[in-house]
Amino acid sequence: MKITTPSSPPSKGGDLNDFKSTTPSSVEGFNPYYIKQLKTNCLIALATTGFTGIALEIVLLYAFQNIYGYIYERMGVIVAIFMVGLALGGYITNRIIQKSNLKWVNLLMVFEGIIGFYALVLPFMIHALSSYSIAAEVGLTCFIGMAGVLTGLEFPLVNKLFMQSNKDMAVSAGVTYSADHIGAILGAILTGVIFVPLLGVFGTCLILAVLKISSLVLIAFSIFLRKRIRGKLL
C-alpha cells in the first residue's frame, strides 16, 4: 500500500519563498546571492526607517519650538506620543501578517513609499498649520504620532522576513533590532547637528524622502533580480 503524506497548507503572507531555498532544479529556488542581496536590502530599508523616524521627530520638535517658542514642558508628552505610535505601527503590521496573504516584500515596498511620501509632504503641512495656534498644536501632535506609526510598521515585517531563513528568533531579532537602532543613532546625530541647522525643515525632509526612495529602489532591485533568476531557471 502506497502511503502519501499530505502537503503542507500555504503559509500566510503570500510569497514566503523570498528567503527559502529549494533544490537547484526548482524554479522557485534562489541562489545564495539573491537571498543575501534581499536580506541586506531589507536591513538597509529598516535602518533608513529608523533614521527617518527619529529625524522626523526632531524636525517636528524644531517646528513646535519655532511656532510656540517653548518645548520643554511638552517634551515628555511628545516623546510619549511618538512611542505610542511605534507600538501602534508594530501592532498594525502584526495584524496584517496574521490576517493577510499579501506578499511581504511587496508590503515592505508599500511602507517604504508611504514613509517617503510623508517626509516629502510634512513641511507643507507644518507650514499650512503654522498660522493657527490651537490647530497647529493639535496638528503637530498628530504628525508626531503618525511619524511613530510609520516608523513602527516595518520592524515586525523585516523581522518576520528574516525568520524565514533563520529559525533562531534571537538572532533574527538581534540583527533587525541593531539595524533599526543604528539608523536611529545616525538620524539623531546628523539631523540635530547638521541637517536642520544647515538645511532647515524643508531641506531635511527632502533628504529623508530621497533616502526612503533610495531604499525602496534597492528592494525593487531585489525583486527584479528574483525575476531574472526565475527566467533563467525556466
Short mmCIF file of C-alpha atoms in Angstrom, two decimals:
data_model
loop_
_atom_site.label_atom_id
_atom_site.label_comp_id
_atom_site.label_asym_id
_atom_site.label_seq_id
_atom_site.Cartn_x
_atom_site.Cartn_y
_atom_site.Cartn_z
CA MET A 1 0.00 0.00 0.00
CA LYS A 2 1.35 3.40 -1.01
CA ILE A 3 1.46 5.93 1.77
CA THR A 4 1.23 9.58 0.85
CA THR A 5 1.83 12.49 3.12
CA PRO A 6 -0.43 15.50 2.91
CA SER A 7 1.13 18.62 1.55
CA SER A 8 1.54 21.44 3.99
CA PRO A 9 -1.01 24.24 3.71
CA PRO A 10 0.12 27.50 2.16
CA SER A 11 1.54 29.93 4.65
CA LYS A 12 0.06 33.33 5.19
CA GLY A 13 1.99 36.24 3.84
CA GLY A 14 1.99 35.28 0.18
CA ASP A 15 5.36 34.57 -1.33
CA LEU A 16 7.39 33.11 1.51
CA ASN A 17 9.95 31.81 -0.96
CA ASP A 18 11.71 35.17 -0.76
CA PHE A 19 14.05 33.66 1.81
CA LYS A 20 13.59 29.91 1.35
CA SER A 21 15.97 27.97 -0.83
CA THR A 22 14.95 24.75 -2.52
CA THR A 23 16.64 22.30 -4.85
CA PRO A 24 18.60 23.77 -7.76
CA SER A 25 16.16 22.29 -10.26
CA SER A 26 13.18 24.12 -8.76
CA VAL A 27 12.12 27.32 -10.48
CA GLU A 28 11.14 28.65 -7.04
CA GLY A 29 14.63 28.17 -5.67
CA PHE A 30 17.02 31.07 -5.42
CA ASN A 31 20.77 31.16 -5.27
CA PRO A 32 22.55 32.35 -2.14
CA TYR A 33 23.48 35.66 -3.78
CA TYR A 34 19.83 36.61 -4.21
CA ILE A 35 18.95 35.68 -0.64
CA LYS A 36 21.90 37.66 0.72
CA GLN A 37 21.04 40.61 -1.51
CA LEU A 38 17.42 40.72 -0.40
CA LYS A 39 18.27 40.40 3.29
CA THR A 40 20.86 43.15 3.04
CA ASN A 41 18.47 45.48 1.25
CA CYS A 42 15.75 44.82 3.81
CA LEU A 43 18.18 45.67 6.60
CA ILE A 44 19.14 48.88 4.80
CA ALA A 45 15.45 49.74 4.47
CA LEU A 46 14.91 49.16 8.18
CA ALA A 47 17.96 51.26 9.08
CA THR A 48 16.77 54.13 6.89
CA THR A 49 13.36 53.88 8.54
CA GLY A 50 14.94 54.21 11.98
CA PHE A 51 16.96 57.13 10.62
CA THR A 52 13.89 58.80 9.12
CA GLY A 53 11.66 58.20 12.14
CA ILE A 54 13.95 59.89 14.66
CA ALA A 55 14.78 62.62 12.14
CA LEU A 56 11.10 63.42 11.64
CA GLU A 57 10.62 63.59 15.39
CA ILE A 58 13.47 66.09 15.67
CA VAL A 59 12.08 68.13 12.76
CA LEU A 60 8.70 68.30 14.48
CA LEU A 61 10.33 69.29 17.77
CA TYR A 62 12.05 72.17 15.97
CA ALA A 63 8.75 73.13 14.32
CA PHE A 64 6.98 73.12 17.67
CA GLN A 65 9.74 75.28 19.15
CA ASN A 66 9.61 77.75 16.25
CA ILE A 67 5.83 78.16 16.41
CA TYR A 68 5.36 78.38 20.17
CA GLY A 69 8.77 79.46 21.43
CA TYR A 70 8.88 76.74 24.08
CA ILE A 71 9.20 72.99 24.09
CA TYR A 72 10.46 71.82 27.49
CA GLU A 73 7.14 71.32 29.25
CA ARG A 74 5.79 69.35 26.29
CA MET A 75 8.88 67.23 25.67
CA GLY A 76 7.69 64.26 27.72
CA VAL A 77 4.27 64.23 26.06
CA ILE A 78 5.78 64.49 22.58
CA VAL A 79 8.19 61.60 23.15
CA ALA A 80 5.38 59.52 24.70
CA ILE A 81 3.15 60.12 21.67
CA PHE A 82 5.94 59.03 19.34
CA MET A 83 6.48 55.85 21.36
CA VAL A 84 2.75 55.09 21.34
CA GLY A 85 2.88 55.48 17.57
CA LEU A 86 5.75 52.99 17.38
CA ALA A 87 3.75 50.41 19.33
CA LEU A 88 0.65 51.03 17.23
CA GLY A 89 2.61 50.66 13.99
CA GLY A 90 4.04 47.34 15.13
CA TYR A 91 0.58 46.14 16.15
CA ILE A 92 -0.88 47.08 12.76
CA THR A 93 1.81 45.17 10.90
CA ASN A 94 1.40 42.10 13.11
CA ARG A 95 -2.32 42.11 12.37
CA ILE A 96 -1.63 42.38 8.65
CA ILE A 97 0.83 39.47 8.85
CA GLN A 98 -1.73 37.31 10.68
CA LYS A 99 -4.75 38.17 8.54
CA SER A 100 -3.43 38.93 5.08
CA ASN A 101 -2.00 36.90 2.22
CA LEU A 102 -0.11 39.86 0.80
CA LYS A 103 3.45 39.27 -0.36
CA TRP A 104 5.54 40.59 2.47
CA VAL A 105 8.33 42.07 0.36
CA ASN A 106 5.73 43.98 -1.66
CA LEU A 107 4.17 45.19 1.58
CA LEU A 108 7.58 46.42 2.72
CA MET A 109 7.89 48.39 -0.51
CA VAL A 110 4.49 49.97 0.13
CA PHE A 111 5.60 51.02 3.61
CA GLU A 112 8.79 52.49 2.17
CA GLY A 113 6.81 54.56 -0.31
CA ILE A 114 4.38 55.81 2.34
CA ILE A 115 7.19 56.91 4.66
CA GLY A 116 8.99 58.69 1.83
CA PHE A 117 5.80 60.48 0.79
CA TYR A 118 5.09 61.51 4.37
CA ALA A 119 8.56 63.01 4.73
CA LEU A 120 8.07 64.90 1.47
CA VAL A 121 4.71 66.49 2.34
CA LEU A 122 5.37 67.09 6.04
CA PRO A 123 6.98 70.55 5.60
CA PHE A 124 3.97 71.75 3.63
CA MET A 125 1.58 70.51 6.31
CA ILE A 126 3.63 72.23 9.02
CA HIS A 127 3.63 75.47 7.03
CA ALA A 128 -0.13 75.28 6.48
CA LEU A 129 -0.79 74.98 10.22
CA SER A 130 1.81 77.47 11.43
CA SER A 131 -0.64 80.40 11.38
CA TYR A 132 -3.21 78.68 13.61
CA SER A 133 -2.26 78.39 17.26
CA ILE A 134 -4.59 75.67 18.55
CA ALA A 135 -4.81 73.83 15.23
CA ALA A 136 -1.03 73.85 14.93
CA GLU A 137 -0.57 72.29 18.36
CA VAL A 138 -3.10 69.56 17.64
CA GLY A 139 -1.72 69.05 14.14
CA LEU A 140 1.90 68.78 15.24
CA THR A 141 0.90 66.29 17.92
CA CYS A 142 -0.86 64.18 15.29
CA PHE A 143 2.12 64.47 12.95
CA ILE A 144 4.43 63.15 15.68
CA GLY A 145 2.09 60.24 16.36
CA MET A 146 1.90 59.45 12.64
CA ALA A 147 5.70 59.52 12.37
CA GLY A 148 5.81 56.96 15.17
CA VAL A 149 3.22 54.74 13.48
CA LEU A 150 5.06 54.78 10.15
CA THR A 151 8.37 54.05 11.86
CA GLY A 152 6.89 51.11 13.77
CA LEU A 153 5.35 49.48 10.71
CA GLU A 154 8.50 47.95 9.28
CA PHE A 155 10.27 46.30 12.21
CA PRO A 156 7.98 43.27 12.72
CA LEU A 157 7.75 42.79 8.96
CA VAL A 158 11.51 42.70 8.36
CA ASN A 159 11.98 40.54 11.45
CA LYS A 160 9.40 38.08 10.12
CA LEU A 161 11.11 38.00 6.75
CA PHE A 162 14.45 37.20 8.39
CA MET A 163 12.92 34.36 10.36
CA GLN A 164 12.03 32.61 7.09
CA SER A 165 15.72 31.84 6.53
CA ASN A 166 16.95 31.86 10.12
CA LYS A 167 14.78 30.00 12.60
CA ASP A 168 16.73 31.37 15.54
CA MET A 169 14.39 34.09 16.77
CA ALA A 170 17.06 35.68 18.95
CA VAL A 171 19.46 36.09 16.03
CA SER A 172 16.78 37.49 13.73
CA ALA A 173 15.53 39.94 16.34
CA GLY A 174 19.05 40.98 17.26
CA VAL A 175 20.09 41.74 13.68
CA THR A 176 16.95 43.70 12.84
CA TYR A 177 16.94 45.50 16.18
CA SER A 178 20.55 46.57 15.66
CA ALA A 179 19.85 47.86 12.15
CA ASP A 180 16.89 49.89 13.38
CA HIS A 181 18.87 51.45 16.24
CA ILE A 182 21.98 52.16 14.19
CA GLY A 183 19.80 54.08 11.76
CA ALA A 184 18.14 55.96 14.62
CA ILE A 185 21.50 56.89 16.16
CA LEU A 186 22.79 58.29 12.88
CA GLY A 187 19.49 60.07 12.27
CA ALA A 188 19.55 61.76 15.65
CA ILE A 189 23.15 62.94 15.28
CA LEU A 190 23.02 64.11 11.66
CA THR A 191 19.59 65.71 11.87
CA GLY A 192 20.16 67.60 15.08
CA VAL A 193 23.74 68.68 14.38
CA ILE A 194 23.89 69.14 10.59
CA PHE A 195 20.67 68.82 8.60
CA VAL A 196 18.20 71.07 10.42
CA PRO A 197 20.71 73.81 11.38
CA LEU A 198 22.13 74.00 7.84
CA LEU A 199 19.25 72.97 5.58
CA GLY A 200 16.16 73.79 7.60
CA VAL A 201 12.94 71.78 7.76
CA PHE A 202 12.31 71.66 4.01
CA GLY A 203 15.82 70.58 3.10
CA THR A 204 15.95 67.96 5.83
CA CYS A 205 12.63 66.41 4.85
CA LEU A 206 13.70 66.35 1.21
CA ILE A 207 16.82 64.39 2.16
CA LEU A 208 14.68 61.95 4.18
CA ALA A 209 12.31 61.45 1.25
CA VAL A 210 15.22 60.75 -1.11
CA LEU A 211 16.68 58.34 1.44
CA LYS A 212 13.48 56.31 1.62
CA ILE A 213 13.04 56.33 -2.15
CA SER A 214 16.60 55.00 -2.46
CA SER A 215 15.93 52.12 -0.07
CA LEU A 216 12.70 51.40 -1.97
CA VAL A 217 14.70 51.16 -5.19
CA LEU A 218 17.09 48.69 -3.55
CA ILE A 219 14.22 46.39 -2.59
CA ALA A 220 12.72 46.74 -6.07
CA PHE A 221 16.10 45.68 -7.46
CA SER A 222 15.91 42.52 -5.34
CA ILE A 223 12.51 41.73 -6.84
CA PHE A 224 13.91 42.33 -10.33
CA LEU A 225 16.83 40.03 -9.55
CA ARG A 226 14.43 37.30 -8.44
CA LYS A 227 12.53 37.53 -11.71
CA ARG A 228 15.77 37.31 -13.67
CA ILE A 229 16.78 34.18 -11.79
CA ARG A 230 13.37 32.61 -12.35
CA GLY A 231 13.62 33.41 -16.05
CA LYS A 232 16.99 31.67 -16.33
CA LEU A 233 15.71 28.62 -14.46
CA LEU A 234 12.69 28.42 -16.71
#
